[in-house]
Tab-separated table of C-alpha atoms and ligand atoms in Angstrom:
chain	number	residue	atom	x	y	z
A	1	MET	CA	-0.001	0.021	-0.016
A	2	VAL	CA	1.174	3.488	-0.900
A	3	LYS	CA	1.190	5.767	2.124
A	4	ARG	CA	-1.203	8.659	1.761
A	5	ALA	CA	-1.101	11.885	3.694
A	6	PRO	CA	-3.959	12.214	6.166
A	7	GLY	CA	-7.228	13.220	4.584
A	8	LYS	CA	-6.295	12.046	1.188
A	9	VAL	CA	-8.948	11.645	-1.405
A	10	ASP	CA	-9.569	8.836	-3.791
A	11	MET	CA	-9.878	9.873	-7.354
A	12	GLU	CA	-13.648	9.109	-7.691
A	13	LYS	CA	-14.544	11.515	-4.915
A	14	LEU	CA	-12.575	14.249	-6.568
A	15	VAL	CA	-14.028	13.543	-10.026
A	16	SER	CA	-17.476	13.749	-8.533
A	17	LEU	CA	-16.751	17.041	-6.666
A	18	CYS	CA	-15.267	18.486	-9.823
A	19	LYS	CA	-18.445	17.691	-11.831
A	20	ARG	CA	-20.846	18.701	-9.175
A	21	ARG	CA	-19.248	22.050	-8.395
A	22	GLY	CA	-18.186	22.968	-11.984
A	23	PHE	CA	-14.462	22.334	-12.059
A	24	VAL	CA	-14.212	19.659	-14.725
A	25	PHE	CA	-16.942	17.948	-16.958
A	26	PRO	CA	-16.683	15.025	-19.213
A	27	SER	CA	-16.375	16.375	-22.806
A	28	SER	CA	-19.500	16.339	-25.049
A	29	GLU	CA	-21.414	14.556	-22.300
A	30	ILE	CA	-24.786	14.891	-23.800
A	31	TYR	CA	-23.544	12.635	-26.524
A	32	GLY	CA	-22.154	10.114	-24.157
A	33	GLY	CA	-18.689	11.762	-23.717
A	34	LEU	CA	-15.538	11.347	-25.763
A	35	ALA	CA	-12.882	9.099	-24.195
A	36	SER	CA	-10.311	10.867	-22.097
A	37	CYS	CA	-11.504	14.329	-23.112
A	38	TRP	CA	-12.604	16.729	-20.351
A	39	ASP	CA	-13.957	20.217	-20.274
A	40	TYR	CA	-13.226	22.858	-17.656
A	41	GLY	CA	-16.264	24.406	-16.101
A	42	PRO	CA	-16.707	27.825	-14.498
A	43	LEU	CA	-14.471	27.157	-11.474
A	44	GLY	CA	-12.124	24.878	-13.392
A	45	VAL	CA	-11.261	27.553	-15.950
A	46	GLU	CA	-10.594	30.122	-13.142
A	47	MET	CA	-8.279	27.703	-11.340
A	48	LYS	CA	-6.402	26.642	-14.516
A	49	ASN	CA	-5.863	30.238	-15.405
A	50	ASN	CA	-4.557	30.766	-11.888
A	51	VAL	CA	-2.025	27.790	-12.210
A	52	LYS	CA	-0.793	29.282	-15.497
A	53	ARG	CA	-0.645	32.778	-14.131
A	54	ALA	CA	1.346	31.537	-11.043
A	55	TRP	CA	3.865	29.802	-13.386
A	56	TRP	CA	4.181	32.770	-15.715
A	57	ARG	CA	4.662	35.192	-12.805
A	58	LYS	CA	7.379	33.041	-11.341
A	59	VAL	CA	9.303	32.165	-14.583
A	60	VAL	CA	8.738	35.217	-16.645
A	61	GLN	CA	7.498	38.236	-14.777
A	62	GLU	CA	9.813	37.881	-11.758
A	63	ARG	CA	12.931	37.138	-13.633
A	64	ASP	CA	15.086	39.308	-15.920
A	65	ASP	CA	16.444	36.400	-18.011
A	66	MET	CA	13.235	35.053	-19.409
A	67	VAL	CA	10.768	36.116	-22.137
A	68	GLY	CA	7.456	34.609	-23.298
A	69	LEU	CA	6.163	33.248	-26.590
A	70	ASP	CA	2.838	31.916	-27.969
A	71	ALA	CA	3.568	29.874	-31.088
A	72	ALA	CA	0.885	28.268	-33.412
A	73	ILE	CA	-0.208	24.707	-32.736
A	74	LEU	CA	0.216	23.846	-36.501
A	75	MET	CA	3.841	24.019	-37.590
A	76	HIS	CA	5.805	23.255	-40.684
A	77	PRO	CA	5.764	19.419	-40.929
A	78	GLN	CA	9.567	19.408	-41.415
A	79	THR	CA	9.869	20.620	-37.718
A	80	TRP	CA	8.738	17.128	-36.575
A	81	VAL	CA	11.253	15.414	-38.944
A	82	ALA	CA	14.127	17.509	-37.620
A	83	SER	CA	13.063	17.111	-33.982
A	84	GLY	CA	12.950	13.305	-34.323
A	85	HIS	CA	9.155	12.960	-33.591
A	86	VAL	CA	8.234	11.518	-37.010
A	87	GLU	CA	10.932	8.858	-36.645
A	88	SER	CA	10.628	7.923	-32.915
A	89	PHE	CA	7.794	9.437	-31.105
A	90	ALA	CA	6.083	6.168	-30.776
A	91	ASP	CA	4.960	3.633	-28.233
A	92	PRO	CA	4.784	-0.204	-28.717
A	93	LEU	CA	1.127	-1.446	-29.130
A	94	SER	CA	-0.219	-4.932	-28.862
A	95	ASP	CA	-3.686	-6.311	-29.425
A	96	CYS	CA	-5.374	-9.106	-27.576
A	97	LYS	CA	-6.159	-11.886	-30.017
A	98	SER	CA	-9.171	-13.051	-27.828
A	99	CYS	CA	-10.957	-9.864	-26.613
A	100	ARG	CA	-9.316	-7.464	-29.095
A	101	GLN	CA	-8.493	-4.933	-26.484
A	102	ARG	CA	-5.502	-2.684	-27.253
A	103	TRP	CA	-2.535	-2.197	-24.766
A	104	ARG	CA	0.659	-0.317	-24.530
A	105	THR	CA	3.161	-3.185	-24.544
A	106	ASP	CA	5.303	-1.308	-22.006
A	107	ASP	CA	2.478	-1.537	-19.402
A	108	ILE	CA	2.140	-5.281	-19.561
A	109	LYS	CA	4.224	-7.274	-17.170
A	110	ASP	CA	3.561	-10.915	-17.897
A	111	GLY	CA	2.906	-10.941	-21.591
A	112	ARG	CA	-0.828	-11.739	-21.441
A	113	CYS	CA	-3.949	-9.537	-21.807
A	114	PRO	CA	-4.638	-7.838	-18.438
A	115	ALA	CA	-8.440	-7.899	-19.218
A	116	CYS	CA	-8.980	-11.567	-20.261
A	117	GLY	CA	-5.543	-13.292	-20.043
A	118	GLY	CA	-5.615	-13.845	-23.878
A	119	GLU	CA	-2.598	-13.983	-26.115
A	120	LEU	CA	-1.166	-10.696	-27.427
A	121	THR	CA	0.066	-9.826	-30.922
A	122	GLU	CA	3.769	-8.891	-31.500
A	123	PRO	CA	4.276	-5.278	-30.544
A	124	ARG	CA	4.250	-2.765	-33.322
A	125	MET	CA	5.272	0.904	-33.101
A	126	PHE	CA	2.486	3.481	-33.077
A	127	ASN	CA	3.341	7.130	-33.590
A	128	LEU	CA	1.520	9.362	-31.074
A	129	MET	CA	1.190	12.412	-33.276
A	130	PHE	CA	-2.261	13.470	-34.437
A	131	LYS	CA	-2.233	14.054	-38.197
A	132	THR	CA	-4.564	16.363	-40.140
A	133	PHE	CA	-4.618	18.055	-43.581
A	134	MET	CA	-3.967	21.592	-44.406
A	135	GLY	CA	-5.947	22.938	-47.273
A	136	PRO	CA	-8.638	21.271	-49.453
A	137	VAL	CA	-6.623	18.306	-50.773
A	138	GLU	CA	-6.096	15.336	-48.479
A	139	ASP	CA	-2.873	13.948	-49.728
A	140	GLU	CA	0.533	13.221	-48.300
A	141	ALA	CA	1.864	16.689	-49.285
A	142	SER	CA	-0.739	18.432	-47.172
A	143	VAL	CA	-0.212	16.444	-43.965
A	144	VAL	CA	0.391	18.609	-40.904
A	145	TYR	CA	0.543	17.462	-37.244
A	146	LEU	CA	-1.098	18.819	-34.141
A	147	ARG	CA	2.033	19.590	-32.004
A	148	PRO	CA	2.814	16.912	-29.415
A	149	GLU	CA	4.772	19.356	-27.352
A	150	THR	CA	5.020	23.150	-27.195
A	151	ALA	CA	8.908	22.965	-27.067
A	152	GLN	CA	9.463	22.929	-30.828
A	153	GLY	CA	7.672	26.208	-31.261
A	154	ILE	CA	10.415	27.711	-29.034
A	155	PHE	CA	13.339	26.207	-30.939
A	156	VAL	CA	12.090	27.308	-34.336
A	157	ASN	CA	11.622	30.775	-33.033
A	158	PHE	CA	15.053	30.917	-31.260
A	159	GLN	CA	16.627	33.384	-33.761
A	160	ASN	CA	13.570	35.612	-33.976
A	161	VAL	CA	13.334	35.939	-30.160
A	162	LEU	CA	17.054	36.527	-29.879
A	163	ASN	CA	17.018	39.332	-32.440
A	164	ALA	CA	13.823	40.958	-31.237
A	165	SER	CA	14.630	40.938	-27.648
A	166	ARG	CA	18.425	41.461	-27.842
A	167	ARG	CA	19.224	38.785	-25.278
A	168	LYS	CA	22.564	37.388	-24.259
A	169	LEU	CA	23.274	33.912	-22.909
A	170	PRO	CA	22.014	32.708	-20.581
A	171	PHE	CA	18.293	33.357	-21.238
A	172	GLY	CA	15.102	31.446	-21.524
A	173	ILE	CA	11.871	31.330	-23.500
A	174	ALA	CA	8.594	30.293	-21.772
A	175	GLN	CA	5.473	29.122	-23.402
A	176	ILE	CA	2.108	27.855	-22.259
A	177	GLY	CA	-0.149	26.007	-24.825
A	178	LYS	CA	-2.011	22.983	-25.977
A	179	ALA	CA	-0.368	19.799	-26.992
A	180	PHE	CA	-1.839	16.647	-28.431
A	181	ARG	CA	-0.721	12.977	-28.176
A	182	ASN	CA	-2.780	10.066	-29.414
A	183	GLU	CA	-2.063	8.161	-26.195
A	184	ILE	CA	-2.744	4.417	-26.307
A	185	THR	CA	-3.864	4.265	-22.732
A	186	PRO	CA	-5.178	7.595	-21.475
A	187	GLY	CA	-6.904	7.726	-18.124
A	188	ASN	CA	-6.832	8.642	-14.464
A	189	PHE	CA	-9.151	11.638	-15.032
A	190	ILE	CA	-7.119	14.591	-16.287
A	191	PHE	CA	-3.789	12.939	-15.483
A	192	ARG	CA	-3.273	11.467	-19.016
A	193	THR	CA	-5.449	12.797	-21.861
A	194	ARG	CA	-5.062	13.128	-25.588
A	195	GLU	CA	-5.415	16.888	-25.508
A	196	PHE	CA	-3.672	18.686	-22.700
A	197	GLU	CA	-1.805	21.877	-21.882
A	198	GLN	CA	1.900	22.321	-21.231
A	199	MET	CA	4.013	24.993	-19.552
A	200	GLU	CA	7.504	24.659	-21.050
A	201	ILE	CA	10.775	26.559	-20.687
A	202	GLU	CA	13.827	26.304	-22.945
A	203	TYR	CA	16.705	27.853	-21.153
A	204	PHE	CA	19.801	28.513	-23.388
A	205	VAL	CA	23.163	28.472	-21.904
A	206	LYS	CA	26.804	28.466	-22.972
A	207	PRO	CA	28.289	24.990	-23.270
A	208	GLY	CA	29.988	24.201	-19.929
A	209	ALA	CA	27.409	26.173	-17.830
A	210	GLU	CA	24.680	23.504	-18.400
A	211	GLU	CA	25.166	21.659	-15.115
A	212	GLU	CA	24.974	24.757	-12.987
A	213	TRP	CA	21.786	25.797	-14.671
A	214	PHE	CA	20.324	22.346	-14.524
A	215	GLN	CA	20.723	22.341	-10.799
A	216	HIS	CA	19.233	25.826	-10.709
A	217	TRP	CA	16.114	24.730	-12.482
A	218	LEU	CA	15.703	21.556	-10.502
A	219	LYS	CA	15.604	23.601	-7.290
A	220	GLU	CA	13.267	26.345	-8.759
A	221	ARG	CA	10.739	24.086	-10.253
A	222	PHE	CA	10.550	21.813	-7.111
A	223	GLN	CA	10.182	24.850	-4.916
A	224	TRP	CA	7.414	26.172	-7.016
A	225	TYR	CA	5.002	23.332	-6.141
A	226	LEU	CA	5.838	23.572	-2.376
A	227	ASP	CA	5.334	27.429	-2.428
A	228	LEU	CA	1.837	26.848	-3.873
A	229	GLY	CA	1.021	24.561	-1.032
A	230	ILE	CA	1.862	20.978	-2.011
A	231	GLN	CA	2.672	19.027	1.097
A	232	PRO	CA	6.409	18.126	0.993
A	233	GLU	CA	5.801	14.422	1.835
A	234	ASN	CA	3.816	14.140	-1.453
A	235	LEU	CA	6.526	15.543	-3.685
A	236	ARG	CA	9.857	14.149	-4.720
A	237	LEU	CA	12.543	14.529	-7.429
A	238	ARG	CA	13.581	11.296	-9.263
A	239	GLN	CA	16.576	10.924	-11.626
A	240	HIS	CA	15.977	8.914	-14.758
A	241	GLY	CA	17.984	5.767	-15.159
A	242	PRO	CA	20.195	5.306	-18.264
A	243	ASP	CA	17.457	3.048	-19.835
A	244	GLU	CA	14.757	5.689	-19.326
A	245	LEU	CA	16.597	8.741	-20.908
A	246	ALA	CA	15.252	9.989	-24.152
A	247	HIS	CA	17.856	9.816	-26.956
A	248	TYR	CA	18.339	13.603	-26.864
A	249	ALA	CA	18.686	13.849	-23.031
A	250	ARG	CA	22.032	13.901	-21.186
A	251	ASP	CA	20.339	13.977	-17.843
A	252	CYS	CA	16.702	14.189	-16.652
A	253	TYR	CA	14.760	14.390	-13.387
A	254	ASP	CA	11.021	14.149	-12.836
A	255	VAL	CA	9.187	16.062	-10.204
A	256	GLU	CA	6.811	13.420	-8.937
A	257	TYR	CA	3.614	13.711	-6.977
A	258	LEU	CA	2.131	10.957	-4.924
A	259	PHE	CA	-1.157	10.579	-6.818
A	260	PRO	CA	-3.686	7.929	-5.674
A	261	MET	CA	-2.194	5.597	-8.312
A	262	GLY	CA	1.238	6.036	-6.882
A	263	TRP	CA	4.295	8.311	-7.547
A	264	MET	CA	3.876	9.813	-11.053
A	265	GLU	CA	5.456	12.519	-13.078
A	266	LEU	CA	4.278	16.082	-12.810
A	267	GLU	CA	7.121	17.771	-14.585
A	268	GLY	CA	10.171	16.695	-16.343
A	269	ILE	CA	13.421	18.731	-16.225
A	270	ALA	CA	15.979	17.668	-18.878
A	271	ASN	CA	19.437	18.619	-19.912
A	272	ARG	CA	19.047	18.386	-23.761
A	273	GLY	CA	22.547	19.469	-24.704
A	274	ASP	CA	22.501	21.185	-28.151
A	275	TYR	CA	20.404	18.422	-29.680
A	276	ASP	CA	17.480	20.609	-30.795
A	277	LEU	CA	19.276	23.671	-32.244
A	278	ARG	CA	21.705	21.287	-33.898
A	279	GLN	CA	18.930	19.313	-35.465
A	280	HIS	CA	17.003	22.464	-36.692
A	281	SER	CA	20.111	24.030	-38.092
A	282	SER	CA	21.278	20.910	-39.930
A	283	PRO	CA	21.120	21.076	-43.847
A	284	PRO	CA	17.845	20.157	-45.535
A	285	GLU	CA	18.388	16.816	-47.328
A	286	ALA	CA	17.425	16.009	-50.968
A	287	ASP	CA	14.547	13.835	-49.600
A	288	SER	CA	13.600	16.221	-46.854
A	289	ARG	CA	10.962	13.967	-45.512
A	290	ALA	CA	13.542	11.480	-44.291
A	291	SER	CA	15.662	13.771	-42.129
A	292	GLY	CA	17.236	17.200	-42.216
A	293	GLY	CA	16.621	20.642	-40.680
A	294	SER	CA	16.183	24.157	-41.912
A	295	GLY	CA	19.857	24.779	-42.787
A	296	LYS	CA	19.581	28.156	-41.007
A	297	ASP	CA	22.340	29.281	-38.687
A	298	LEU	CA	21.053	29.069	-35.139
A	299	THR	CA	24.390	30.004	-33.397
A	300	VAL	CA	24.874	32.963	-31.060
A	301	TYR	CA	27.788	35.335	-31.328
A	302	ASP	CA	29.723	35.292	-28.047
A	303	GLU	CA	31.530	38.667	-27.634
A	304	GLU	CA	33.787	37.280	-24.888
A	305	SER	CA	35.325	34.639	-26.991
A	306	GLY	CA	34.644	36.133	-30.465
A	307	GLN	CA	33.070	32.905	-31.529
A	308	HIS	CA	29.688	31.680	-32.774
A	309	ILE	CA	28.465	29.081	-30.384
A	310	LEU	CA	25.445	26.699	-30.435
A	311	PRO	CA	23.739	26.966	-27.026
A	312	TYR	CA	22.980	24.010	-24.734
A	313	VAL	CA	19.423	23.760	-23.446
A	314	ILE	CA	17.816	23.006	-20.095
A	315	GLU	CA	14.132	22.163	-20.448
A	316	PRO	CA	11.706	22.265	-17.489
A	317	SER	CA	8.446	20.865	-18.972
A	318	ALA	CA	5.244	20.762	-16.910
A	319	GLY	CA	1.616	19.826	-17.473
A	320	VAL	CA	-1.034	22.320	-16.619
A	321	ASP	CA	-3.793	19.690	-16.109
A	322	ARG	CA	-1.597	17.361	-14.122
A	323	GLY	CA	-0.506	20.258	-12.026
A	324	LEU	CA	-4.038	21.207	-11.409
A	325	LEU	CA	-5.059	17.657	-10.478
A	326	ALA	CA	-2.241	17.491	-7.958
A	327	PHE	CA	-3.189	20.818	-6.417
A	328	LEU	CA	-6.757	19.612	-5.958
A	329	LEU	CA	-5.882	16.198	-4.630
A	330	ASP	CA	-3.473	17.737	-2.173
A	331	ALA	CA	-5.890	20.406	-1.076
A	332	TYR	CA	-8.800	18.036	-0.530
A	333	HIS	CA	-9.637	17.398	3.169
A	334	GLU	CA	-12.559	15.873	5.019
A	335	GLU	CA	-12.865	16.990	8.640
A	336	GLU	CA	-15.326	16.260	11.453
A	337	ASP	CA	-17.121	19.401	12.514
A	338	LYS	CA	-20.086	19.347	14.838
A	339	ASP	CA	-21.129	15.784	13.869
A	340	GLU	CA	-20.747	16.605	10.239
A	341	ILE	CA	-18.069	16.020	7.601
A	342	ARG	CA	-16.677	19.323	6.464
A	343	VAL	CA	-15.159	19.028	2.966
A	344	VAL	CA	-12.633	21.689	2.471
A	345	LEU	CA	-10.213	22.371	-0.416
A	346	ARG	CA	-7.221	24.004	1.269
A	347	LEU	CA	-6.094	25.645	-1.917
A	348	HIS	CA	-3.373	28.356	-1.894
A	349	PRO	CA	-5.215	31.684	-2.339
A	350	ALA	CA	-3.314	32.339	-5.607
A	351	LEU	CA	-4.954	29.084	-7.018
A	352	ALA	CA	-8.430	29.339	-5.515
A	353	PRO	CA	-11.004	30.085	-8.156
A	354	ILE	CA	-12.986	32.330	-5.989
A	355	LYS	CA	-11.010	34.528	-3.524
A	356	VAL	CA	-13.903	35.944	-1.447
A	357	ALA	CA	-17.498	35.131	-0.949
A	358	VAL	CA	-19.874	37.948	0.143
A	359	LEU	CA	-22.592	36.678	2.293
A	360	PRO	CA	-25.312	38.860	3.674
A	361	LEU	CA	-26.693	37.157	6.879
A	362	SER	CA	-30.166	37.042	5.355
A	363	ARG	CA	-32.083	38.419	2.382
A	364	ASN	CA	-33.548	41.135	4.541
A	365	GLU	CA	-33.878	44.156	2.393
A	366	LYS	CA	-31.944	46.338	4.868
A	367	LEU	CA	-28.823	44.251	4.387
A	368	VAL	CA	-28.971	44.070	0.641
A	369	PRO	CA	-27.586	47.588	-0.337
A	370	LEU	CA	-24.454	47.319	1.840
A	371	ALA	CA	-23.822	43.784	0.783
A	372	ARG	CA	-24.164	44.635	-2.956
A	373	GLU	CA	-21.950	47.643	-2.462
A	374	ILE	CA	-19.261	45.497	-0.896
A	375	TYR	CA	-19.594	42.904	-3.626
A	376	ALA	CA	-19.215	45.566	-6.393
A	377	GLN	CA	-16.182	46.976	-4.567
A	378	LEU	CA	-14.356	43.620	-4.101
A	379	ARG	CA	-15.028	42.438	-7.695
A	380	ARG	CA	-12.788	45.115	-8.956
A	381	HIS	CA	-9.890	43.322	-7.423
A	382	TRP	CA	-10.742	39.556	-7.401
A	383	MET	CA	-13.169	36.785	-8.488
A	384	VAL	CA	-15.966	37.153	-5.888
A	385	GLN	CA	-19.184	35.223	-5.402
A	386	TYR	CA	-22.361	36.708	-3.905
A	387	ASP	CA	-24.446	34.066	-2.103
A	388	ASP	CA	-27.654	34.708	-0.071
A	389	ALA	CA	-29.361	31.335	-0.442
A	390	GLN	CA	-29.939	29.142	2.598
A	391	SER	CA	-28.404	29.318	6.151
A	392	ILE	CA	-25.011	30.992	6.698
A	393	GLY	CA	-23.537	27.627	7.868
A	394	ARG	CA	-24.591	25.924	4.533
A	395	ARG	CA	-23.088	28.813	2.636
A	396	TYR	CA	-19.753	28.578	4.538
A	397	ARG	CA	-19.692	24.809	3.646
A	398	ARG	CA	-20.298	25.489	0.029
A	399	GLN	CA	-17.423	27.957	-0.159
A	400	ASP	CA	-15.182	25.586	1.827
A	401	GLU	CA	-15.812	22.861	-0.711
A	402	ILE	CA	-14.658	25.063	-3.662
A	403	GLY	CA	-11.617	26.388	-1.755
A	404	THR	CA	-12.735	29.930	-1.207
A	405	PRO	CA	-10.194	31.294	1.279
A	406	TYR	CA	-12.374	34.087	2.788
A	407	CYS	CA	-15.963	34.766	3.445
A	408	VAL	CA	-17.290	38.325	4.253
A	409	THR	CA	-20.528	38.352	6.254
A	410	ILE	CA	-22.684	41.440	6.473
A	411	ASP	CA	-25.115	41.439	9.449
A	412	PHE	CA	-27.389	44.017	11.161
A	413	GLN	CA	-24.619	45.229	13.344
A	414	SER	CA	-22.723	46.131	10.134
A	415	LEU	CA	-25.398	48.843	9.358
A	416	GLU	CA	-24.650	50.467	12.620
A	417	ASP	CA	-20.839	50.141	12.951
A	418	LYS	CA	-19.841	49.888	9.295
A	419	ALA	CA	-17.825	46.761	9.930
A	420	VAL	CA	-18.085	43.246	8.622
A	421	THR	CA	-16.889	39.783	9.593
A	422	ILE	CA	-14.051	37.929	7.672
A	423	ARG	CA	-14.173	34.195	8.118
A	424	ASP	CA	-11.020	32.219	7.374
A	425	ARG	CA	-11.568	28.968	5.456
A	426	ASP	CA	-8.769	26.924	7.114
A	427	THR	CA	-9.064	28.041	10.778
A	428	MET	CA	-12.739	28.974	10.627
A	429	ALA	CA	-11.736	31.982	12.880
A	430	GLN	CA	-13.741	35.178	12.463
A	431	VAL	CA	-12.577	38.768	12.858
A	432	ARG	CA	-14.459	41.966	12.619
A	433	VAL	CA	-13.008	44.568	10.214
A	434	PRO	CA	-14.198	48.117	9.215
A	435	VAL	CA	-15.618	48.195	5.690
A	436	ALA	CA	-13.293	51.006	4.922
A	437	GLU	CA	-10.329	48.714	5.589
A	438	LEU	CA	-11.746	45.615	3.979
A	439	VAL	CA	-10.001	45.717	0.610
A	440	GLU	CA	-6.518	46.230	2.218
A	441	GLU	CA	-7.136	43.607	4.827
A	442	LEU	CA	-8.169	41.085	2.210
A	443	ARG	CA	-5.364	42.026	-0.011
A	444	GLY	CA	-2.814	41.359	2.729
A	445	ARG	CA	-4.258	37.873	3.247
A	446	ILE	CA	-4.770	36.911	-0.353
A	447	GLU	CA	-1.751	38.317	-2.056
A	448	GLY	CA	0.744	38.534	0.947
A	449	ASP	CA	3.546	36.010	0.855
B	501	ATP	P1	4.541	10.335	-19.408
B	501	ATP	O1	5.728	9.545	-19.177
B	501	ATP	O2	3.567	10.521	-18.321
B	501	ATP	O3	3.731	9.935	-20.683
B	501	ATP	P2	6.247	12.141	-20.682
B	501	ATP	O4	7.462	11.923	-20.082
B	501	ATP	O5	5.939	11.646	-22.073
B	501	ATP	O6	4.982	11.801	-19.731
B	501	ATP	P3	6.891	14.876	-21.315
B	501	ATP	O7	7.017	14.626	-22.854
B	501	ATP	O8	8.089	15.043	-20.481
B	501	ATP	O9	5.973	13.728	-20.624
B	501	ATP	O10	5.775	16.072	-21.196
B	501	ATP	C1	6.067	17.004	-20.144
B	501	ATP	C2	4.827	17.126	-19.276
B	501	ATP	O11	3.627	17.272	-19.953
B	501	ATP	C3	4.618	15.881	-18.325
B	501	ATP	O12	5.364	16.037	-17.162
B	501	ATP	C4	3.108	16.046	-18.067
B	501	ATP	O13	2.861	16.889	-16.944
B	501	ATP	C5	2.594	16.619	-19.326
B	501	ATP	N1	1.915	15.614	-20.108
B	501	ATP	C6	2.575	14.846	-20.958
B	501	ATP	N2	1.745	13.943	-21.584
B	501	ATP	C7	0.472	14.168	-21.068
B	501	ATP	C8	-0.819	13.786	-21.314
B	501	ATP	N3	-1.065	12.716	-22.199
B	501	ATP	N4	-1.838	14.214	-20.567
B	501	ATP	C9	-1.637	15.185	-19.661
B	501	ATP	N5	-0.432	15.712	-19.428
B	501	ATP	C10	0.696	15.261	-20.161
């Protein structure tokens, strides 16, 4: 048995909460759903944006050696030849001769079908890239791919970014965007899907400086999850063994989270050497579909040595959806409170979809104007919900369950003393605060480090 932190949730409970409260829905559900595709609901889209914002803030906004990029999903097909994806981005696939189920051969330990024990076919390689056609003619010449990673959009723009932003080594380019992989065995909710979002960094350094920067990024990226509230006992770094390393990687670590299915990858951090820029600058070959790059010079002029050098690359590559799943699982707690079970998402305020709930004690018309005024004022700063339905206790519970860090309650006393109550999600402690100081008080709690 894998040890779980106290209050850990099983996946079904989380899937159910996500659907009920509007975090994540099965895709096209009215048509019976589409395997392994999920849609983010009103709260899910807020939280997902918060995860991306927290990442962007940390790796772009707060650093002076990083810039951003947003490349197209469709790229010149030769990109995927040069990167090695056409040739080798494939998993071995076997079919069961009895029940016809399809399996990723890597996942099968004893050579027989996990569903019925039947005999399996010899593995054949299956390329994970989604293909489509560009333009009206569906032939080989019009094939394009949906990108299986965002990274290549960064490499092909390396010279553009370098020239436009007048950077010197070391510097990095960050990108967030959708990626697509025709996974053989998707599953575990949003952990492995065929359409997902990545947050990737390519950090370019002088050859010789790669180990120092590799260590830097390992530390930075591990700490990011802890700073956003992941419990340290549920997070670890694991180095890839020599048999696991991708052909381009010199070294690689995974940041792993203790999911209900066990320790699994959240983010990979790889030392890619100069593999990518070398591939993309290699000369186009006569039969360009076989191999070959752009033939463009992707070196950087180094003033110190007076030489043109091909940078080395450190790549921290994270999944938005996997990160969001880990943040939700880690935040989920069930607690006993007055003979009831209180479900509470202890999300970091930066990630919580709703930062504040405004709750008039009742629908009494005397309370409404002040409550509405406070609601309007707070919405200028954060995502805020107004809730006046049912008892105040029920309303606190509803906010706890979606991770809202603070509730502001307006009562009859508020009309006299122009003060309201702030209730803390985690401690359930309540303090009285003058309305005039409410925004600053909440700002300190929500945005303070
Ligand atoms: P895995 O071994 O789980 O298939 P990977 O090593 O192929 O992942 P990378 O190519 O390193 O993954 O991609 C970087 C990150 O993108 C992963 O750490 C993960 O967070 C995310 N990711 C990759 N594939 C998927 C997927 N099918 N669904 C959701 N997220 C994914």
